[in-house]
PDB file of C-alpha atoms and ligand atoms in Angstrom:
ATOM      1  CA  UNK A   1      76.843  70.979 161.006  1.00  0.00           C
ATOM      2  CA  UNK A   2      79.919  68.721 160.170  1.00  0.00           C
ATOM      3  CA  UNK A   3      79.818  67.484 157.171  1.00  0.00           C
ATOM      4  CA  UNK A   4      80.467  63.555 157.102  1.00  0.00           C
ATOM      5  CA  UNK A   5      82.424  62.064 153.713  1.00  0.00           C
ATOM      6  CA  UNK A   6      82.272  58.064 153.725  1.00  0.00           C
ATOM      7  CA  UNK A   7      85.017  56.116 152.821  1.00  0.00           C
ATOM      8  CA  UNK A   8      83.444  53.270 150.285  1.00  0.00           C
ATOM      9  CA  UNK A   9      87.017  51.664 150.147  1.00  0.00           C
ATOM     10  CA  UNK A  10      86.103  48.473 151.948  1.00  0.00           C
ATOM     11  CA  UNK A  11      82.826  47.676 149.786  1.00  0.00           C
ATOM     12  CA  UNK A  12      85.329  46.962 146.867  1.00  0.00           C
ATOM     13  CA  UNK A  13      87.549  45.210 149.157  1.00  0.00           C
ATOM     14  CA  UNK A  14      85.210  42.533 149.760  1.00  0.00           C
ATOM     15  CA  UNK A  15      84.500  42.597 146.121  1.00  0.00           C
ATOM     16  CA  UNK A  16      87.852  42.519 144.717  1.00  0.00           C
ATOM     17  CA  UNK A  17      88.562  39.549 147.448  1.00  0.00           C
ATOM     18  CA  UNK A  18      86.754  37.106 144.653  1.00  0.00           C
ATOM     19  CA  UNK A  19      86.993  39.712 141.726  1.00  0.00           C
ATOM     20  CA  UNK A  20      83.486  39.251 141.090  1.00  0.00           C
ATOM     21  CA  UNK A  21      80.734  42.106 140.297  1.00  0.00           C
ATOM     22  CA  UNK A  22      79.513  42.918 144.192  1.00  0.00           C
ATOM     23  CA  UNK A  23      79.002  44.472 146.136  1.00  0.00           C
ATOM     24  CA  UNK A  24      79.352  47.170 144.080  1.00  0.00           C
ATOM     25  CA  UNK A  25      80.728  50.211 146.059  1.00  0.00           C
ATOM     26  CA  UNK A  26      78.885  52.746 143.369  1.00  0.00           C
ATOM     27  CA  UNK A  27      75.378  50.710 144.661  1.00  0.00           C
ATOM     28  CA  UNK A  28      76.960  51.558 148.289  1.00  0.00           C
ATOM     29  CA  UNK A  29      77.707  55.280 147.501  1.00  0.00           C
ATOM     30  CA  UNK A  30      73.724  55.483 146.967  1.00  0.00           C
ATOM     31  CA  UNK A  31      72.747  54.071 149.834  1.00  0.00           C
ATOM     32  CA  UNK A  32      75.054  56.259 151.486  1.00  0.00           C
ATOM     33  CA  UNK A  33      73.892  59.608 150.343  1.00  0.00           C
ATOM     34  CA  UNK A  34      70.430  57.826 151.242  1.00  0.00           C
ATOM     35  CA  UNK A  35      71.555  57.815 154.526  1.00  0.00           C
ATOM     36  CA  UNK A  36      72.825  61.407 155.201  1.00  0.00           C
ATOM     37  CA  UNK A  37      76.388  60.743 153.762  1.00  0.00           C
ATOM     38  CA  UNK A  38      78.046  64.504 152.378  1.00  0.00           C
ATOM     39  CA  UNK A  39      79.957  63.118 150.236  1.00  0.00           C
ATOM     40  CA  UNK A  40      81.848  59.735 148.868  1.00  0.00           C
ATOM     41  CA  UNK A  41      85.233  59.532 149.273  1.00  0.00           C
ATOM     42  CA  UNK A  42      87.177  56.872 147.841  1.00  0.00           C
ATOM     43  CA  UNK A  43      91.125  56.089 147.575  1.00  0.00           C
ATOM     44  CA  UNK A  44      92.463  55.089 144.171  1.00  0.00           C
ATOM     45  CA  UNK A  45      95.344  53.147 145.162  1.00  0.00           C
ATOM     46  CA  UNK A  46      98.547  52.992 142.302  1.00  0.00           C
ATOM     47  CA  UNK A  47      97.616  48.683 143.217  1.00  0.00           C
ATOM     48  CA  UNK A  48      94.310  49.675 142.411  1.00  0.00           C
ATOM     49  CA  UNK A  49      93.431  46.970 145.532  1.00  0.00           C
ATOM     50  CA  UNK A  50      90.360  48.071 146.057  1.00  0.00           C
ATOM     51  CA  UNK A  51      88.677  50.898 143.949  1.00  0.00           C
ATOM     52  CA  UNK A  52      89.057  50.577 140.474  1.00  0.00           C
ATOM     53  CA  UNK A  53      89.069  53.642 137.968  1.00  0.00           C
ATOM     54  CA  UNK A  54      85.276  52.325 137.086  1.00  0.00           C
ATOM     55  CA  UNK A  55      84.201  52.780 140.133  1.00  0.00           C
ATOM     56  CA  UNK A  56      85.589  56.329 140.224  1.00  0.00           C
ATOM     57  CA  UNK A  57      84.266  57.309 136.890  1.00  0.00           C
ATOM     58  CA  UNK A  58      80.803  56.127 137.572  1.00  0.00           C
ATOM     59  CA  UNK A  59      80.904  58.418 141.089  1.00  0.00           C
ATOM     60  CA  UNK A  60      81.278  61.255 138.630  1.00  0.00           C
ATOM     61  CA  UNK A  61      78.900  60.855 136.431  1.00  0.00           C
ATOM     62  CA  UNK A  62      76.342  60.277 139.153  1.00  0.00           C
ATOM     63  CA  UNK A  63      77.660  62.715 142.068  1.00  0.00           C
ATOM     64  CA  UNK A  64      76.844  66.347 141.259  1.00  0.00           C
ATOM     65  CA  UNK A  65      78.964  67.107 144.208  1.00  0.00           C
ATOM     66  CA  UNK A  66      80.737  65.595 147.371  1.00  0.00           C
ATOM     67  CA  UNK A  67      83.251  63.455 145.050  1.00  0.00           C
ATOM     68  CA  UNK A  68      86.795  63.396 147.093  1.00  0.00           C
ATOM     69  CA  UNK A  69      89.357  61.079 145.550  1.00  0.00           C
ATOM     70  CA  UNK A  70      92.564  60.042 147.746  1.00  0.00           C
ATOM     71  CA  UNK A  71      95.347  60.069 145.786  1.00  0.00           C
ATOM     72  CA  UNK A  72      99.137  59.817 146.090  1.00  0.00           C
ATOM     73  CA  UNK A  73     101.209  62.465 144.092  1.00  0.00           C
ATOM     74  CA  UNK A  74     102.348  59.863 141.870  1.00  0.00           C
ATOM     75  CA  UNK A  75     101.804  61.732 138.515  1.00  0.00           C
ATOM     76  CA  UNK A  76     100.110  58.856 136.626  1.00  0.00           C
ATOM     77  CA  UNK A  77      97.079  58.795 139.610  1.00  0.00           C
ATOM     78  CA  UNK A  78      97.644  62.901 139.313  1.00  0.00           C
ATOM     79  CA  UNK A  79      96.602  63.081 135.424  1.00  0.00           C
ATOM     80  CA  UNK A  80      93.845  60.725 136.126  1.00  0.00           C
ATOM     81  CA  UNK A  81      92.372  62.923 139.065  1.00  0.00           C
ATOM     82  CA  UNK A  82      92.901  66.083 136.650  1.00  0.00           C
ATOM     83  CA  UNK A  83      91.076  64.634 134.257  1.00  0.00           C
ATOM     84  CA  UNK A  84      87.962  63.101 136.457  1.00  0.00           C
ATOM     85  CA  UNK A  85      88.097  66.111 138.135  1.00  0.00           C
ATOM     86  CA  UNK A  86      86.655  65.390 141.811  1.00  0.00           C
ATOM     87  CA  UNK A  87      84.920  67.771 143.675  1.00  0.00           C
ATOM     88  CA  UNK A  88      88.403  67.485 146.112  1.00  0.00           C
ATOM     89  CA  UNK A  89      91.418  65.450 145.548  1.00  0.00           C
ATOM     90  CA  UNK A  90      92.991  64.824 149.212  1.00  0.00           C
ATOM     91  CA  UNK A  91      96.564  63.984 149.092  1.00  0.00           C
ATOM     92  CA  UNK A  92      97.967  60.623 150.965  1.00  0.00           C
ATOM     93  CA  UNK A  93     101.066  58.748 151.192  1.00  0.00           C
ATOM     94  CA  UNK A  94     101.601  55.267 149.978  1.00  0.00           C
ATOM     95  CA  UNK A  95     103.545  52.133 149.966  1.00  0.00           C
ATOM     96  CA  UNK A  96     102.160  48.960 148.638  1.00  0.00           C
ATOM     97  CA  UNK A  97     102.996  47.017 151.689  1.00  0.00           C
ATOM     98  CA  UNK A  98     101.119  49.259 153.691  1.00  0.00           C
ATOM     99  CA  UNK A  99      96.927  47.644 155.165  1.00  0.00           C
ATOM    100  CA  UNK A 100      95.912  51.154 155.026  1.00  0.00           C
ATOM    101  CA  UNK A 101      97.101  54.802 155.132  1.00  0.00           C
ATOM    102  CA  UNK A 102      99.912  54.696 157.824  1.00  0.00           C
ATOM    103  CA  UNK A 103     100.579  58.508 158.864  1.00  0.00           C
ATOM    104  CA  UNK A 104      99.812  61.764 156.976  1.00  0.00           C
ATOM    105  CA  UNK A 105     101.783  62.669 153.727  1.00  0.00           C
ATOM    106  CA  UNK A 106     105.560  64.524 154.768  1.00  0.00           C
ATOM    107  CA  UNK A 107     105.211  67.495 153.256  1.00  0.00           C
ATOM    108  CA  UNK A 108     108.430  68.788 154.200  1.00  0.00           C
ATOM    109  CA  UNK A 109     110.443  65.165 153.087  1.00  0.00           C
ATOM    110  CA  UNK A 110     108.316  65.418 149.715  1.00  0.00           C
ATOM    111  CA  UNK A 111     107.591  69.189 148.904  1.00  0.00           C
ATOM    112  CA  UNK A 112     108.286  69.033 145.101  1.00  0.00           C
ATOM    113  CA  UNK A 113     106.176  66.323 144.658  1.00  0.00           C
ATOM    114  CA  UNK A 114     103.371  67.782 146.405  1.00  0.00           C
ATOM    115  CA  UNK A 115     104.138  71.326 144.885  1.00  0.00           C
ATOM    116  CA  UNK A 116     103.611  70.148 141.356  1.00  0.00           C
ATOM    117  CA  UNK A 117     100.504  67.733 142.309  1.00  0.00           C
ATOM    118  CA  UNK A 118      98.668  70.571 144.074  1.00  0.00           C
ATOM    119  CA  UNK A 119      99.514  73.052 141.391  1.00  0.00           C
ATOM    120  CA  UNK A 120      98.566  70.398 138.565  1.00  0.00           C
ATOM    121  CA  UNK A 121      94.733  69.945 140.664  1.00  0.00           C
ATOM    122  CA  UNK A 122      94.020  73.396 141.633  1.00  0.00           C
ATOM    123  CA  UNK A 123      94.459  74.716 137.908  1.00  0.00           C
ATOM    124  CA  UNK A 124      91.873  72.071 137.031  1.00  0.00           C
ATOM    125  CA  UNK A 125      89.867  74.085 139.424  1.00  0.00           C
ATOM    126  CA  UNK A 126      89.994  70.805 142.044  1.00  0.00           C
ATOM    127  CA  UNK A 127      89.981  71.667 146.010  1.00  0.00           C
ATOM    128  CA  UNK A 128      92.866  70.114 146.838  1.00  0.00           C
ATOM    129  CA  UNK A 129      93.235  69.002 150.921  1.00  0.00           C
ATOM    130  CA  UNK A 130      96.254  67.318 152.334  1.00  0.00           C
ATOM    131  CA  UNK A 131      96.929  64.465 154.793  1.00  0.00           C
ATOM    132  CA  UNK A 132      98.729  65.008 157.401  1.00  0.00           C
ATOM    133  CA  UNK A 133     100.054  63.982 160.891  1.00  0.00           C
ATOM    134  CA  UNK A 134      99.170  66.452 164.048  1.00  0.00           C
ATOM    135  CA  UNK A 135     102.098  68.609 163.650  1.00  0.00           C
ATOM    136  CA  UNK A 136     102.666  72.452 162.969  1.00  0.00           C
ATOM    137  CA  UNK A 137     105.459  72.192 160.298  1.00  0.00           C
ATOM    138  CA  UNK A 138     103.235  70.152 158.200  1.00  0.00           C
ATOM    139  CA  UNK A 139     100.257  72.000 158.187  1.00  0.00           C
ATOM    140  CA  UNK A 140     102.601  75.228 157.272  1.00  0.00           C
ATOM    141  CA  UNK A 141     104.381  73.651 154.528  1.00  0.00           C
ATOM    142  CA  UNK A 142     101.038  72.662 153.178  1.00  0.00           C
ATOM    143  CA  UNK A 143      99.587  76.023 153.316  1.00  0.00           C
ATOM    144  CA  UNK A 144     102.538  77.419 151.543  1.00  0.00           C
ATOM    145  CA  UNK A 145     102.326  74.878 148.892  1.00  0.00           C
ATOM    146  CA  UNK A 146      98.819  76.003 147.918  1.00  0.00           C
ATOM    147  CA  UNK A 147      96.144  73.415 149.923  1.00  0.00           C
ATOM    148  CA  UNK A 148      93.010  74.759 150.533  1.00  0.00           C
ATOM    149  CA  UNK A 149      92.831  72.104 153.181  1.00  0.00           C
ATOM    150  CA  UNK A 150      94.367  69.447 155.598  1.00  0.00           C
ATOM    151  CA  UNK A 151      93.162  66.401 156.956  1.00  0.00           C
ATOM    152  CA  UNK A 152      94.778  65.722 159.918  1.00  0.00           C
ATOM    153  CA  UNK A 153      95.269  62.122 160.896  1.00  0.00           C
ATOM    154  CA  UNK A 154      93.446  60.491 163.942  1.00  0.00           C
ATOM    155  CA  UNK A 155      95.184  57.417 163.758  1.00  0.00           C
ATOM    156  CA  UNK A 156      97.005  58.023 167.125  1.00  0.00           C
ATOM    157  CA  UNK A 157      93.970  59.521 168.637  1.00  0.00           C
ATOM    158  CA  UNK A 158      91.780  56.400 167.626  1.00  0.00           C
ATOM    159  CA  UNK A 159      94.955  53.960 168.438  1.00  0.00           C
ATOM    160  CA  UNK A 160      95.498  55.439 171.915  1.00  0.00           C
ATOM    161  CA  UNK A 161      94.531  52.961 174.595  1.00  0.00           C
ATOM    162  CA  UNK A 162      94.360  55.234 177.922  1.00  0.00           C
ATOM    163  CA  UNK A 163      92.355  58.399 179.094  1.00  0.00           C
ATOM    164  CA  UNK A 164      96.155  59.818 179.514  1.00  0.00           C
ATOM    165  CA  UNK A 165      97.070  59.253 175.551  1.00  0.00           C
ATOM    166  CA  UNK A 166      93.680  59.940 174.638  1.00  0.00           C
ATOM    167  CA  UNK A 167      94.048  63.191 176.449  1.00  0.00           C
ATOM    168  CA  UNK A 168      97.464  64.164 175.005  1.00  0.00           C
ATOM    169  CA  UNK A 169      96.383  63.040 170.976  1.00  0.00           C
ATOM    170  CA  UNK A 170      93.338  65.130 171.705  1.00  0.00           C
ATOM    171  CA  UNK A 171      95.549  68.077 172.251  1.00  0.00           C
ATOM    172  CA  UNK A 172      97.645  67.658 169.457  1.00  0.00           C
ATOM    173  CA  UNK A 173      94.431  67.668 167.384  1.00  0.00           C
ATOM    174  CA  UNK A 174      93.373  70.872 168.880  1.00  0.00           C
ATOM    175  CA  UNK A 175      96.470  72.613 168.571  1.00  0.00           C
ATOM    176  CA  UNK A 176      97.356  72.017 165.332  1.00  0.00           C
ATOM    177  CA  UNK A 177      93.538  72.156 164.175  1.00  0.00           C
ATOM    178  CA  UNK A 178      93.792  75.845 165.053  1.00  0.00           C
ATOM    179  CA  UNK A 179      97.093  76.189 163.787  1.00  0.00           C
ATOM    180  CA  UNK A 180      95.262  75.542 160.306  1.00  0.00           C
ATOM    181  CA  UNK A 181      92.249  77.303 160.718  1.00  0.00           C
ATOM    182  CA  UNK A 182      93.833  80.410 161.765  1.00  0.00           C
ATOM    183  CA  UNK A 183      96.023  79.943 158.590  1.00  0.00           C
ATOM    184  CA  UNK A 184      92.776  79.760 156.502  1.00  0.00           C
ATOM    185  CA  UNK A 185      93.079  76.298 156.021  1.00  0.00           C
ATOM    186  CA  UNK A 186      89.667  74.128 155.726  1.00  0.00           C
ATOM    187  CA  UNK A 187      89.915  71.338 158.662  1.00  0.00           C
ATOM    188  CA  UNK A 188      89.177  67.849 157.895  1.00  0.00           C
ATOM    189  CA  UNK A 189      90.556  65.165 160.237  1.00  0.00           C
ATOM    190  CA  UNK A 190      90.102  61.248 159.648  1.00  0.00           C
ATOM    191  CA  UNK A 191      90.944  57.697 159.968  1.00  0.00           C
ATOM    192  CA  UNK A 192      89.685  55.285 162.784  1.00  0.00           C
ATOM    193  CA  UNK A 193      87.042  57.273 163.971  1.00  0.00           C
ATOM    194  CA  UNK A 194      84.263  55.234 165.361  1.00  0.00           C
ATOM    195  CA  UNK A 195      81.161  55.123 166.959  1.00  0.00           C
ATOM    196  CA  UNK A 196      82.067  55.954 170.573  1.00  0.00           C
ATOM    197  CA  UNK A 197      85.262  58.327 169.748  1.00  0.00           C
ATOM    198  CA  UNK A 198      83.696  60.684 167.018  1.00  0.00           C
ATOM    199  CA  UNK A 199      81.987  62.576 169.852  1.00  0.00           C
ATOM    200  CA  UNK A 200      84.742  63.681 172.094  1.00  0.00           C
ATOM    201  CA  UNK A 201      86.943  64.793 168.747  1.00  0.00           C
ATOM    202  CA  UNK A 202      83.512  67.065 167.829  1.00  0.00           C
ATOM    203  CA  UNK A 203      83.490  68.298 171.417  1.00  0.00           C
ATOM    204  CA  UNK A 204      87.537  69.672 172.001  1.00  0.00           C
ATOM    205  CA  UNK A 205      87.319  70.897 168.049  1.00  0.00           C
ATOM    206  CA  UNK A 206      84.168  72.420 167.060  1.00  0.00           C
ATOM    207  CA  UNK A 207      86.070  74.290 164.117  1.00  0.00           C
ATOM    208  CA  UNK A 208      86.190  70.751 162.540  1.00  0.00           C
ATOM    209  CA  UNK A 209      84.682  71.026 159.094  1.00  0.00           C
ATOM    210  CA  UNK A 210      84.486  67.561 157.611  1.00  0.00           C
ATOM    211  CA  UNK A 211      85.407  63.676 158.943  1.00  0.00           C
ATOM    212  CA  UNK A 212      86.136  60.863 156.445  1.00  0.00           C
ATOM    213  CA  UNK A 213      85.114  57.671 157.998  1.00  0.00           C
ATOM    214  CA  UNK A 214      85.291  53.975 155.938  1.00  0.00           C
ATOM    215  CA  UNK A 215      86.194  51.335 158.238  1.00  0.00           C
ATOM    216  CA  UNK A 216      83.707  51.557 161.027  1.00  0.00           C
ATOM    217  CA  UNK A 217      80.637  52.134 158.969  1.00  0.00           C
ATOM    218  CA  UNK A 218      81.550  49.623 156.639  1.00  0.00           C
ATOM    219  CA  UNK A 219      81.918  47.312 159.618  1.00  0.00           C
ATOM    220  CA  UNK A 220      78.643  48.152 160.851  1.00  0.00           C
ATOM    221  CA  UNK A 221      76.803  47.699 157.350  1.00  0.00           C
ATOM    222  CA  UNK A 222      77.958  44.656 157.705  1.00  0.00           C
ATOM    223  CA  UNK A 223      76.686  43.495 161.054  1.00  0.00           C
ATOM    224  CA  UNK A 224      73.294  45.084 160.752  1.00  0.00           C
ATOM    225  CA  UNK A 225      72.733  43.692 157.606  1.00  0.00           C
ATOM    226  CA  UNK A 226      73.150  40.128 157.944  1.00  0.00           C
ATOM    227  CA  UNK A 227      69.994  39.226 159.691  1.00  0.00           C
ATOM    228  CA  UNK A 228      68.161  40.442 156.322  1.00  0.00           C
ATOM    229  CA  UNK A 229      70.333  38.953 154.249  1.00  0.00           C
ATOM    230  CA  UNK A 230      69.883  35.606 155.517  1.00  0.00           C
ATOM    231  CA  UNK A 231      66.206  36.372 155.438  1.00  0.00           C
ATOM    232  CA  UNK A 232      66.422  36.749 152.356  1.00  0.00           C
ATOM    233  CA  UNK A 233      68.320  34.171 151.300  1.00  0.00           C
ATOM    234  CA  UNK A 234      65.768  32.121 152.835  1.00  0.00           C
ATOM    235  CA  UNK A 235      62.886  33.295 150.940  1.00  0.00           C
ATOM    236  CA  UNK A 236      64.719  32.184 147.852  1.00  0.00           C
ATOM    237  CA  UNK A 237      65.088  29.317 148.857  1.00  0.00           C
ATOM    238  CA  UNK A 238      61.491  28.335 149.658  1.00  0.00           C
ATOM    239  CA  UNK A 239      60.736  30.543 146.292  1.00  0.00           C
ATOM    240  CA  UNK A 240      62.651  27.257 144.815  1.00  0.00           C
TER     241      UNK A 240
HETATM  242  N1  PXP B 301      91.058  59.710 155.560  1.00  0.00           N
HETATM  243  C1  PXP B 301      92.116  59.246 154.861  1.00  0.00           C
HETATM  244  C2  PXP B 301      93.068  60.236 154.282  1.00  0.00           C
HETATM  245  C3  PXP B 301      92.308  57.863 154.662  1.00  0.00           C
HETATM  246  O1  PXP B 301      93.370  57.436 153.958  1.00  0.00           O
HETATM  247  C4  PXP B 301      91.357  56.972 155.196  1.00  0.00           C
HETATM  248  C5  PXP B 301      91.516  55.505 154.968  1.00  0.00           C
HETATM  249  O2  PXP B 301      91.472  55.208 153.620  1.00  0.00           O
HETATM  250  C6  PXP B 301      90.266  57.497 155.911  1.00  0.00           C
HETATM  251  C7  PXP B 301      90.155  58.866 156.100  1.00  0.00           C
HETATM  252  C8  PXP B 301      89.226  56.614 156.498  1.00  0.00           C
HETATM  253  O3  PXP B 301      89.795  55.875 157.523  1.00  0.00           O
HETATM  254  P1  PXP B 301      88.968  54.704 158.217  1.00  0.00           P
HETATM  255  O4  PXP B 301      88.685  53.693 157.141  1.00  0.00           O
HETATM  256  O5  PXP B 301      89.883  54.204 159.268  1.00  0.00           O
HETATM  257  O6  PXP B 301      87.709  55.323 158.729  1.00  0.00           O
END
């Protein structure tokens, strides 16, 4: 069975949109694992946006296992990681500007970096995956670096608007999905999977080993709790 990591990032988001004390994404993570969830992942941004290193901390102390941190290579965020040590530290790009992860981590542009951050994480006995984009030269620089895994982006699979680009993204997926598990790399792919296009990804790549998802199930929290919250808003209000 696939296992399915959940991407809290979005719980703080609404939190840290009034800097208040919830929704707490820690609470989330709980309800989570309630549900089925893997494990928790959760990206420390260097603009700490959205998670905060509390937030992180307190996922260790209560996750025995399941804990994957996204984290760029910057060494400050490395050291931190190292020292919090995460069940799996998965590797992204960033730039502040960016909404959210835009494209897997070049390997190739920034081997050095990555060299030293994957060294630095596996001697702290971390599993250390990398993001990446579809793309054969990636996933081989990343194996010689050391990963023990790639994520491969489905940000142009989820983004493509006909059958025909569906089609084509969902044969770059396969292709370079068996690229990396013939190089003994763990496969994890992730971000903007959904409701409706998780299935058809499962179906062309049953080697797939693990999904991060945030954005659509955070969505759908949303939705499907209202009604109760306003129910219950309403009780305390005749409780007055
Ligand atoms: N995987 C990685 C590496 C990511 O950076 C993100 C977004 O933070 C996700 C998965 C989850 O993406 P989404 O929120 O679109 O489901």
């Amino acid at each position: 069975m696939i296992r399915l990591g959940v991407n809290i990032d979005h719980v703080a988001t609404v939190r840290q949109a009034r800097r208040a004390a919830e929704p707490d994404p820690v609470q989330a993570a709980v309800l989570a694992l309630l549900g089925g969830a893997d494990g928790i992942t959760v990206h420390l941004r260097e603009d700490a946006r959205h998670i905060q290193k509390r937030d992180v901390q307190l996922l260790r102390q209560l996750l025995p296992t399941g804990l994957n941190l996204e984290l760029s290579v910057a060494e400050d965020i490395v050291e931190f990681a190292v020292n919090l040590k995460p069940d799996q530290a998965t590797l992204v790009p960033e730039r502040r500007e960016e909404l959210t992860t835009e494209g897997g981590l070049d390997v190739v542009a920034h081997e050095a970096a990555v060299a030293k951050a994957i060294e630095r994480l596996k001697a702290a006995g971390i599993a250390v995956a990398v993001f990446v984009d579809p793309n054969i030269r990636q996933i081989e620089i990343s194996k010689l670096l050391g990963a023990t895994a790639v994520e491969i982006q489905t940000a142009s699979y989820s983004e493509a608007r006909t059958p025909a680009d569906r089609e084509r993204e969902l044969d770059a997926l396969h292709e370079s999905g068996t690229y990396a598990r013939d190089h003994k790399l763990h496969l994890h792919m992730g971000h903007g999977l959904n409701y409706t296009n998780v299935r058809p990804l499962l179906k062309r790549i049953p080697a797939l080993e693990e999904v991060n998802i945030g954005h659509s199930i955070v969505s759908r929290a949303v939705l499907v709790g209202m009604e109760r919250a306003v129910r219950e808003m309403k009780e305390a209000l005749r409780g007055g």
